[in-house]
Every structure is written in C-alpha cells, then in structure tokens.
Amino acid sequence: MNESQRSRRQFLKAVGASSLIAGVAGAGASLGAEGNEKLAIDGGRPVRKTLLGYQAYGPQFYNEVERREILEVLDSKKPFRWWKSGSKVLEFEEAYAAHIGVKYAIGVTSGTTALSAALAALEIGPGDEVILPAWTWYADYDTIVLAGALPVFAEVDSSLNIDPADIESRITPRTKAIIAVSLQGCPADMDPILEIARRHKLRVLEDFSQCVGGRYRGKYLGSMADIGISSFQESKTITAGEGGAVVTNDPILFERAVRAHDVGVIRSPYHENLGGGQIPAFAASNYRMNEFTGAILKAQEQDIETICAALRKNARKVREGIADLPGLKMRKTPDLDGDLGVTIFLDHPTQENRDRFLRAMRAEGISASPPGGSVILPIDGRIENKVTVHPDWPSFNTPQGKAIRYGRDCCPQTIDVQERLGGVIMDPNFTEEDLNDIVKAIRKVYLAMYVA
Ligand SMILES: *Cc1c(COP(=O)(O)O)cnc(C)c1O
C-alpha cells in the first residue's frame, strides 16, 4: 500500500462510511478520471514548474502615494509628530478611525505596545486575570505579564480563533478582560464573546492585527469591543515595517491609552479633543509613532479595501473551484464575507494526512503550510516555565499565579486543531492562472489522497 492509499484509508475511517458513500457516489462520474492523475510527489507531472507563494501584502501596494508622503516628511525636517501644526500620524489616525467606524485611534510603535497601552487603558494589573486564546502571537501573553496580570488560556476551535464555548469555564472572580484575537484573516466570533463578557461584566479587547480590514456581521473588527488594537508590522494587511494602533469609542479609555503611550501626558490636539482630560496622569512609557511611519501608514490606509477585496475575490474563486470535493472540510469562519480570505485551509482527519497533503501540494508547485504567524503559547518553554525578568514578578506570585499550570494539558483541543489544519496562504496579486493552478493542485492531491 502506498502513502496515498494509506491516507485514503484513514480518511474513510475519519469521515465515516455514510458521508463517504453519499459524496463519492454523487461525484464518481465527474471526478473519476481527475482522481487518477499521478501526483508529483509520486513522480508525476507537477501542476506548476515554479513554486507559487504569497508575499507580504502591504509593500506590494507601495506606489507614488507612499513616495510623496514620506518625501514630504523628509523635506519638512520635522520627523516628530508634535512641535508643529498637523501631522502625518494625526492624519493617519483620523482616516483609520473613520474607516473602522470608531471615534478615536492612536498611532503607536507596534502592535505589542498598542496592547500594552490598551491593557493600561483597561486598568489591568497585578491580581487581574485576562483570558486569551492558546494559539496566538506572543505579544498577547507578554503584555498581560508585563502589566503584572495573569494570562489564562482558552482553547481555539477549527476557525483557529478562541472558542466561545471554552471561555466561561476559565472565568473566575479575578477575571477582568478577554482578548478576542482575529487570526490569519478570520474574524473572531464576536457576538458570543461580547455576550459572555456582558453577562460576567468583563472588558473585551479586540486584537485584529492579523485581520485589518476584516468585518464581522457588517461591522469592522476593532469597532465592537471596549477597545481594539492592530499591528502594522510587515506580515499584516498594511505595513510600515513596524507600527500599531489603539482604537476605541470610549473617551476615558482613549485618554488613558493616550497617557499610556506618551509618559502620562496628553498633548494638543488630543488635549482639545478630550476637553483637557478627565483623569490624572500616571506612570507610563513612550510608544509614540514617528512621522515617517505615519506617512507610510496614511498612504497604506487608502489601500486597505483594495487589498481586502482582492484577497476575498481570490479566496472565493479557489473555494468555488474545490467546493464539490466529496467530504471536504474547510477551516471554519463565523463570517465568510467579512473574512479576509488569507487562508484556504483544509481540516484534515489527522496530522499525518495534513503533512502529507502539504508536501504533495509543494511538489505540485504550490506553497502550502500549517497555520502560521502564531504559537501554541502554553507549550512554549519559557511560558510553560513562567519565566520573567525577576523571580518575584507579580503575575506568578499570587496564589493563582503560583497554582496555574500551562503546558499541553491546558489546551488539547488547540493542539489537535492546529495539527489538522493546513493549506494555501493567499496573495492579493495572484493571477487567474495562479488561482487555476491552486484549484488544480488542491483537486489533484485531495482526490488522490482521499477519494480516488
Ligand atoms: C503581529 C501581532 C501582534 C504584535 O504586533 P507587533 O507589531 O509585531 O508588535 C499582536 N497580536 C497579533 C495577533 C499579531 O499577529
């Protein structure tokens, strides 16, 4: 028995006989010949000669607008956002807030510092617990710890986002907030998350770093919770290499985030916006955005819809091209129209199948990968061992902090889902030919492995 046949056996067992018979019987006539093609991984002819892969999205859209904006800063010899009237950072903030549909946006140096400012705005500190998904970027965990609070992981489901059904059992009297992260282009399931938060009087922080431009039931990510953050690092929808933003509709949270990003002070025009401010200053860091970053982001902001529309169109085309595959299971999404379509991920029966599928796809000339851009945090060594810069760090010095156990046992569902999913990461500039090749390769490998 070769590798393909072995995978097929496992698959048949996993999907169960009934769905299989229904699927294959219906599809048999049209799919029969197609499924007999010899895979490139078994010595057959590949779909493509050169490997097709995606590139960072934002920089592909750099053009005269970015050039003009950044040269204006250079020529002005005023790279600091303050000490002058008007600023590129301010213009970016206003455009970004209007785009997402929130009252306020603050440009900062990164997504990580945006998280720190947002947690400060929510007054998260020692003794507080914050719930976050077990599969996300380090920054969500680290900024909770740096605030002195205790990170509590919840499982992700087959959307790769936090599983609303696993949140409630993680809530304790010390829980103060939930971080709802929208990962790899897929919006978090905001309605149930917001409903749980309301019922338990918790705050919600939206981290839509990996889904800038994404929507959920008609609303932009970042506009639904108490406060939101995004990153503009190179792997995100739009980018200046680094950068981040805090967004909110709440003037008090806005004021606190402003103070948190600028050593406790509020300067003009924030000062006028806030009527001079309502809360006293507090100890804080400097996360201010500079004018070069502001210039690039002001220009990139105008590309958000172009990039997202292209991604969505491309993803739809591939999804339609493979929709008839019998037994096909895709990564779940709570809103197909709001989803950015970053991933065409299949939900495979086992990790062995997934890995074999990815290898076979690459042999066909289509770059394919497991979920990326995040980490199963509870099994990361320094997290499992609660390593901090000082042994008395407040996060792990409370009775709860001492008692909490990370590691595999706190997130079996996350590990399982993360091992099963995988496929193609999309690019907004894929051509019709590229998309046809992706469809061809997925069909070829899927049929050979699972159906033929
Ligand atoms: C990228 C990212 C961050 C951190 O952003 P940086 O700009 O790299 O600091 C935070 N959360 C998520 C989900 C991210 O993907």
Coordinates of C-alpha atoms and ligand atoms in Angstrom, one line a residue:
M1 CA 0.0 0.0 0.0
N2 CA 1.5 3.4 -1.0
E3 CA 1.3 6.6 1.0
S4 CA -1.8 7.9 -0.8
Q5 CA -3.7 4.7 -0.3
R6 CA -2.8 4.7 3.4
S7 CA -4.1 8.3 3.8
R8 CA -7.3 7.4 2.0
R9 CA -8.0 4.5 4.4
Q10 CA -7.5 6.8 7.4
F11 CA -9.7 9.4 5.7
L12 CA -12.5 6.9 5.0
K13 CA -12.4 5.9 8.7
A14 CA -12.5 9.5 9.9
V15 CA -15.3 10.8 7.7
G16 CA -17.4 7.7 8.3
A17 CA -18.9 5.4 5.7
S18 CA -22.3 7.2 5.1
S19 CA -20.9 10.6 4.1
L20 CA -18.3 8.9 2.0
I21 CA -20.8 6.8 0.1
A22 CA -23.0 9.9 -0.5
G23 CA -20.1 12.0 -1.5
V24 CA -18.2 9.6 -3.8
A25 CA -21.3 8.1 -5.4
G26 CA -22.5 11.5 -6.4
A27 CA -19.1 12.7 -7.5
G28 CA -17.9 9.4 -9.0
A29 CA -18.7 10.0 -12.7
S30 CA -17.2 13.5 -12.9
L31 CA -14.2 13.1 -10.5
G32 CA -13.1 9.6 -11.6
A33 CA -10.6 10.4 -14.3
E34 CA -9.4 13.5 -12.5
G35 CA -8.6 11.5 -9.4
N36 CA -6.3 9.1 -11.3
E37 CA -3.6 11.6 -12.0
K38 CA -0.2 10.6 -10.7
L39 CA 0.9 13.1 -8.0
A40 CA 4.2 15.0 -8.5
I41 CA 5.3 13.6 -5.1
D42 CA 5.0 10.1 -6.5
G43 CA 6.9 11.0 -9.7
G44 CA 4.0 12.5 -11.8
R45 CA 4.0 15.8 -13.6
P46 CA 3.6 18.8 -11.3
V47 CA 0.8 21.4 -11.9
R48 CA 3.5 24.2 -12.0
K49 CA 7.2 24.2 -12.7
T50 CA 8.0 27.1 -10.3
L51 CA 6.7 27.3 -6.7
L52 CA 3.8 29.7 -6.2
G53 CA 3.8 31.5 -2.9
Y54 CA 2.4 34.7 -1.3
Q55 CA 4.3 37.8 -0.4
A56 CA 3.8 40.4 2.3
Y57 CA 0.6 42.3 1.2
G58 CA 1.2 46.0 2.0
P59 CA 4.5 46.5 0.3
Q60 CA 3.1 45.2 -3.0
F61 CA 0.9 48.3 -3.0
Y62 CA 3.6 50.9 -2.3
N63 CA 3.5 53.4 -5.0
E64 CA 3.7 57.2 -5.7
V65 CA 1.5 58.0 -2.8
E66 CA 3.8 56.4 -0.2
R67 CA 6.8 58.0 -2.0
R68 CA 5.2 61.5 -1.9
E69 CA 4.1 61.2 1.7
I70 CA 7.5 60.1 3.0
L71 CA 9.4 62.7 1.0
E72 CA 7.2 65.4 2.5
V73 CA 8.3 64.3 5.9
L74 CA 11.9 64.2 4.8
D75 CA 11.7 67.6 3.2
S76 CA 9.9 69.1 6.2
K77 CA 12.8 68.2 8.5
K78 CA 10.1 67.6 11.1
P79 CA 10.0 63.8 11.8
F80 CA 8.4 64.1 15.3
R81 CA 4.7 64.2 15.3
W82 CA 4.4 67.1 17.9
W83 CA 6.1 70.5 17.8
K84 CA 4.2 71.6 14.7
S85 CA 0.7 72.1 13.4
G86 CA -0.9 69.0 11.8
S87 CA 1.0 65.7 11.3
K88 CA 1.0 62.6 9.2
V89 CA 0.4 60.5 12.2
L90 CA -2.7 62.5 13.1
E91 CA -4.0 62.3 9.5
F92 CA -3.5 58.5 9.6
E93 CA -5.2 58.3 13.0
E94 CA -8.3 60.2 11.7
A95 CA -8.5 58.2 8.5
Y96 CA -8.1 54.9 10.3
A97 CA -10.7 55.7 12.9
A98 CA -13.2 56.8 10.3
H99 CA -12.5 53.7 8.2
I100 CA -13.1 51.3 11.1
G101 CA -16.0 53.3 12.4
V102 CA -14.7 54.3 15.8
K103 CA -14.3 57.8 17.4
Y104 CA -10.6 57.5 18.3
A105 CA -7.4 56.0 17.0
I106 CA -3.9 56.4 18.4
G107 CA -0.8 55.5 16.3
V108 CA 1.9 53.7 18.3
T109 CA 5.2 52.0 17.6
S110 CA 3.9 48.4 17.3
G111 CA 1.0 46.0 17.9
T112 CA 2.8 45.0 21.1
T113 CA 2.9 48.5 22.5
A114 CA -0.7 49.0 21.3
L115 CA -1.6 46.0 23.5
S116 CA 0.3 47.5 26.5
A117 CA -1.5 50.8 26.1
A118 CA -4.9 49.1 25.7
L119 CA -4.3 47.0 28.8
A120 CA -3.3 50.1 30.7
A121 CA -6.4 51.8 29.5
L122 CA -8.5 48.9 30.9
E123 CA -6.5 49.3 34.2
I124 CA -5.3 45.7 34.0
G125 CA -2.7 45.0 36.7
P126 CA -1.5 42.6 39.4
G127 CA -4.2 40.3 40.7
D128 CA -6.2 40.5 37.5
E129 CA -6.7 37.6 35.1
V130 CA -7.0 38.0 31.4
I131 CA -8.3 35.3 29.1
L132 CA -6.6 34.9 25.7
P133 CA -6.5 32.1 23.0
A134 CA -3.9 29.4 23.4
W135 CA -3.0 29.9 19.8
T136 CA -2.0 33.5 19.1
W137 CA 1.1 35.7 18.9
Y138 CA 3.5 36.0 21.9
A139 CA 2.5 39.7 22.3
D140 CA -0.9 38.9 23.7
Y141 CA 0.6 36.8 26.5
D142 CA 3.7 39.0 27.1
T143 CA 1.8 42.3 27.5
I144 CA -0.5 40.7 30.1
V145 CA 2.5 39.5 32.0
L146 CA 4.3 42.9 31.7
A147 CA 1.2 44.5 33.1
G148 CA 1.7 42.2 36.2
A149 CA -1.6 40.3 35.4
L150 CA -2.1 36.6 34.9
P151 CA -2.7 35.2 31.4
V152 CA -5.4 32.4 31.4
F153 CA -5.6 30.4 28.1
A154 CA -8.8 29.3 26.4
E155 CA -8.9 26.8 23.5
V156 CA -9.2 27.7 19.9
D157 CA -11.7 25.9 17.6
S158 CA -11.4 25.0 13.9
S159 CA -11.6 28.6 13.0
L160 CA -8.2 28.9 14.7
N161 CA -9.8 31.6 16.9
I162 CA -10.8 31.5 20.6
D163 CA -13.6 29.0 21.1
P164 CA -16.5 30.9 22.7
A165 CA -17.7 27.7 24.3
D166 CA -14.4 27.4 26.2
I167 CA -14.4 30.9 27.7
E168 CA -16.9 30.6 30.5
S169 CA -15.2 27.8 32.4
R170 CA -12.0 29.9 32.5
I171 CA -13.7 32.9 34.2
T172 CA -13.0 33.4 37.9
P173 CA -13.9 36.3 40.3
R174 CA -10.5 37.9 39.3
T175 CA -11.1 37.8 35.5
K176 CA -11.1 41.3 34.2
A177 CA -10.9 41.0 30.4
I178 CA -11.0 38.7 27.4
I179 CA -8.7 39.3 24.4
A180 CA -10.6 38.4 21.2
V181 CA -8.0 37.8 18.5
S182 CA -8.9 37.5 14.9
L183 CA -6.2 35.2 13.5
Q184 CA -4.9 34.7 9.9
G185 CA -7.6 36.7 8.3
C186 CA -10.5 35.2 10.1
P187 CA -12.8 37.3 12.3
A188 CA -13.2 36.2 15.9
D189 CA -16.8 35.2 16.7
M190 CA -17.6 38.5 18.4
D191 CA -21.3 38.1 19.3
P192 CA -21.0 35.2 21.7
I193 CA -17.8 36.6 23.2
L194 CA -19.4 40.0 23.8
E195 CA -22.5 38.3 25.3
I196 CA -20.3 36.3 27.8
A197 CA -18.4 39.4 28.7
R198 CA -21.6 41.4 29.3
R199 CA -23.0 38.7 31.5
H200 CA -19.9 38.5 33.6
K201 CA -19.1 42.2 33.5
L202 CA -15.8 41.7 31.7
R203 CA -14.0 44.0 29.3
V204 CA -13.2 42.9 25.8
L205 CA -10.0 43.9 23.9
E206 CA -10.1 43.1 20.2
D207 CA -6.7 42.2 18.7
F208 CA -7.3 42.4 14.9
S209 CA -3.6 42.6 14.0
Q210 CA -3.9 39.7 11.5
C211 CA -7.3 40.9 10.2
V212 CA -7.1 44.6 9.5
G213 CA -10.0 45.4 7.1
G214 CA -11.9 42.3 8.3
R215 CA -15.6 42.6 9.3
Y216 CA -18.0 40.6 11.4
R217 CA -21.7 40.8 10.6
G218 CA -21.2 44.1 8.8
K219 CA -19.1 45.8 11.5
Y220 CA -15.4 46.4 11.2
L221 CA -13.1 44.5 13.5
G222 CA -11.9 46.9 16.2
S223 CA -15.3 48.7 16.5
M224 CA -17.2 46.1 18.5
A225 CA -15.4 45.8 21.9
D226 CA -14.4 48.2 24.6
I227 CA -11.0 48.8 22.9
G228 CA -9.1 47.3 19.9
I229 CA -5.6 47.1 18.7
S230 CA -3.8 46.3 15.4
S231 CA -0.3 45.9 14.2
F232 CA 1.3 47.3 11.0
Q233 CA 4.3 45.0 11.1
E234 CA 5.3 43.7 7.6
S235 CA 3.2 40.5 7.8
K236 CA -0.1 42.4 8.4
T237 CA -2.7 43.8 5.9
I238 CA -0.9 47.2 5.6
T239 CA 2.5 48.0 6.9
A240 CA 5.3 50.5 7.5
G241 CA 7.6 47.7 8.7
E242 CA 6.6 48.4 12.2
G243 CA 3.7 50.3 13.8
G244 CA 0.5 49.8 15.7
A245 CA -2.8 51.5 16.7
V246 CA -5.2 51.6 19.6
V247 CA -8.9 52.2 18.7
T248 CA -11.9 52.9 20.9
N249 CA -15.2 54.8 21.1
D250 CA -14.8 55.4 24.9
P251 CA -13.3 58.9 25.8
I252 CA -12.0 57.7 29.1
L253 CA -10.3 54.6 27.6
F254 CA -8.9 56.9 24.9
E255 CA -7.5 59.3 27.4
R256 CA -5.9 56.5 29.4
A257 CA -4.4 55.0 26.2
V258 CA -3.1 58.4 25.1
R259 CA -1.4 58.9 28.5
A260 CA -0.1 55.3 28.4
H261 CA 1.6 55.8 25.1
D262 CA 3.2 59.2 26.0
V263 CA 4.7 59.1 29.5
G264 CA 1.4 60.0 31.1
V265 CA 0.8 63.3 29.3
I266 CA -1.9 64.4 26.8
R267 CA -0.7 66.9 24.2
S268 CA -2.6 69.0 21.7
P269 CA -4.7 68.2 19.8
Y270 CA -5.6 65.1 21.9
H271 CA -5.8 67.7 24.7
E272 CA -8.5 69.7 23.0
N273 CA -10.3 66.5 21.9
L274 CA -10.6 65.5 25.5
G275 CA -11.5 68.8 26.9
G276 CA -8.3 69.0 28.8
G277 CA -8.6 65.4 30.2
Q278 CA -10.6 63.9 33.0
I279 CA -8.2 61.6 34.7
P280 CA -4.9 62.3 36.4
A281 CA -1.6 61.3 34.9
F282 CA 0.1 58.0 35.8
A283 CA 3.4 56.3 35.2
A284 CA 3.7 55.2 31.6
S285 CA 6.1 54.5 28.8
N286 CA 6.7 56.1 25.3
Y287 CA 5.1 54.3 22.4
R288 CA 4.7 57.3 20.1
M289 CA 4.6 56.9 16.4
N290 CA 7.1 58.9 14.3
E291 CA 6.2 60.9 11.1
F292 CA 7.9 58.5 8.7
T293 CA 5.7 55.7 9.9
G294 CA 2.7 57.9 9.9
A295 CA 3.3 59.0 6.3
I296 CA 3.6 55.4 5.0
L297 CA 0.5 54.3 7.0
K298 CA -1.5 57.3 5.9
A299 CA -0.8 56.2 2.3
Q300 CA -1.3 52.4 3.0
E301 CA -4.6 53.2 4.8
Q302 CA -6.1 54.1 1.4
D303 CA -5.2 50.6 0.2
I304 CA -7.0 48.5 2.8
E305 CA -10.1 48.0 0.8
T306 CA -8.2 47.2 -2.4
I307 CA -6.1 44.6 -0.6
C308 CA -9.0 43.0 1.2
A309 CA -11.2 43.0 -1.9
A310 CA -8.5 41.3 -4.0
L311 CA -7.9 38.7 -1.2
R312 CA -11.6 37.9 -0.9
K313 CA -12.1 37.6 -4.6
N314 CA -9.2 35.2 -4.9
A315 CA -10.3 33.1 -2.0
R316 CA -13.8 32.9 -3.3
K317 CA -12.6 31.7 -6.7
V318 CA -10.5 28.9 -5.1
R319 CA -13.3 27.9 -2.7
E320 CA -15.7 27.7 -5.6
G321 CA -13.2 25.6 -7.5
I322 CA -13.0 23.0 -4.8
A323 CA -16.5 23.1 -3.3
D324 CA -17.6 19.9 -5.0
L325 CA -14.8 17.7 -3.5
P326 CA -16.6 15.0 -1.5
G327 CA -16.1 15.1 2.3
L328 CA -14.3 18.4 2.0
K329 CA -13.9 20.2 5.4
M330 CA -12.5 23.7 5.5
R331 CA -11.3 26.0 8.3
K332 CA -14.4 27.4 10.0
T333 CA -15.3 31.1 9.8
P334 CA -18.1 32.9 11.5
D335 CA -18.5 35.3 8.6
L336 CA -17.4 34.3 5.1
D337 CA -18.0 37.8 3.7
G338 CA -16.1 39.6 6.4
D339 CA -13.2 37.1 6.4
L340 CA -10.2 38.3 4.6
G341 CA -9.6 35.0 2.8
V342 CA -6.0 34.9 3.8
T343 CA -6.1 31.1 4.1
I344 CA -7.5 28.3 2.1
F345 CA -7.0 25.8 4.9
L346 CA -8.5 22.3 4.8
D347 CA -9.4 20.5 8.0
H348 CA -7.6 17.1 7.6
P349 CA -8.5 14.0 9.5
T350 CA -5.0 13.7 11.1
Q351 CA -1.7 15.5 11.3
E352 CA -0.1 12.8 9.2
N353 CA -2.7 13.4 6.4
R354 CA -2.2 17.2 6.7
D355 CA 1.6 17.0 6.5
R356 CA 1.3 14.6 3.5
F357 CA -1.1 16.9 1.8
L358 CA 1.2 19.9 2.3
R359 CA 4.2 18.0 1.0
A360 CA 2.2 16.9 -2.0
M361 CA 1.0 20.4 -2.7
R362 CA 4.5 21.8 -2.6
A363 CA 5.6 19.1 -5.0
E364 CA 2.9 20.3 -7.4
G365 CA 4.4 23.8 -7.2
I366 CA 2.0 25.4 -4.8
S367 CA 3.4 26.6 -1.5
A368 CA 1.4 25.2 1.3
S369 CA 1.8 25.4 5.1
P370 CA 0.3 24.7 8.5
P371 CA -1.3 27.6 10.5
G372 CA 1.4 30.3 10.9
G373 CA 2.2 33.6 12.5
S374 CA 1.2 32.4 15.9
V375 CA 2.4 29.9 18.5
I376 CA 0.7 27.4 20.7
L377 CA 1.7 29.5 23.7
P378 CA 1.1 27.2 26.7
I379 CA 3.6 24.7 25.4
D380 CA 6.3 27.2 24.6
G381 CA 9.1 26.5 27.1
R382 CA 9.5 29.9 28.7
I383 CA 5.7 30.3 29.1
E384 CA 5.2 26.8 30.4
N385 CA 8.0 27.6 33.0
K386 CA 6.6 31.1 33.7
V387 CA 9.9 32.8 33.1
T388 CA 10.1 36.5 33.8
V389 CA 12.9 39.0 34.3
H390 CA 12.5 38.9 38.1
P391 CA 11.7 36.0 40.3
D392 CA 9.1 38.0 42.3
W393 CA 7.1 39.0 39.2
P394 CA 3.5 39.8 40.4
S395 CA 1.8 37.7 37.7
F396 CA 3.1 34.4 39.1
N397 CA 3.4 35.4 42.7
T398 CA -0.3 35.4 43.7
P399 CA -1.8 32.1 44.9
Q400 CA -3.5 31.8 41.5
G401 CA -0.3 32.6 39.6
K402 CA 1.6 30.0 41.6
A403 CA -1.1 27.4 41.1
I404 CA -1.7 27.9 37.4
R405 CA -0.4 25.2 35.1
Y406 CA 0.3 25.8 31.4
G407 CA 1.6 23.1 29.1
R408 CA -0.2 20.5 26.9
D409 CA -2.9 19.7 29.4
C410 CA -4.4 23.2 29.3
C411 CA -5.1 23.2 25.6
P412 CA -5.5 19.7 24.0
Q413 CA -8.2 21.0 21.6
T414 CA -5.9 23.8 20.4
I415 CA -3.1 21.3 19.7
D416 CA -5.4 19.0 17.9
V417 CA -6.9 21.7 15.6
Q418 CA -3.5 23.3 15.0
E419 CA -2.1 19.9 13.9
R420 CA -5.0 19.1 11.5
L421 CA -5.4 22.4 9.6
G422 CA -3.3 23.5 6.7
G423 CA -3.3 24.6 3.1
V424 CA -2.5 27.6 0.9
I425 CA -1.9 31.2 2.0
M426 CA -3.4 33.6 -0.5
D427 CA -2.0 36.7 -2.1
P428 CA -4.0 39.7 -3.4
N429 CA -2.0 39.7 -6.6
F430 CA -2.4 36.1 -7.6
T431 CA -3.3 36.0 -11.3
E432 CA -6.2 34.0 -12.8
E433 CA -3.6 31.4 -13.9
D434 CA -2.2 31.2 -10.3
L435 CA -5.7 30.7 -9.0
N436 CA -6.4 28.0 -11.5
D437 CA -3.2 26.2 -10.6
I438 CA -4.1 26.3 -6.9
V439 CA -7.5 24.8 -7.6
K440 CA -6.0 22.2 -9.9
A441 CA -3.4 21.2 -7.3
I442 CA -5.8 21.0 -4.4
R443 CA -8.2 18.9 -6.5
K444 CA -5.4 16.6 -7.7
V445 CA -3.9 16.0 -4.3
Y446 CA -7.2 15.8 -2.5
L447 CA -8.7 13.3 -4.9
A448 CA -5.6 11.1 -5.0
M449 CA -5.2 11.1 -1.2
Y450 CA -8.8 10.9 -0.1
V451 CA -11.2 9.9 -2.8
A452 CA -9.9 8.3 -6.0
Ligands
LIG1 C1 1.7 40.9 14.9 C2 0.8 40.7 16.1 C3 0.9 41.4 17.3 C4 2.1 42.2 17.6 O1 2.4 43.2 16.7 P1 3.9 43.7 16.6 O2 3.6 44.9 15.7 O3 4.7 42.7 15.9 O4 4.3 44.1 17.9 C5 0.0 41.2 18.3 N1 -1.0 40.3 18.1 C6 -1.2 39.6 17.0 C7 -2.3 38.7 16.9 C8 -0.3 39.7 15.9 O5 -0.4 39.0 14.9

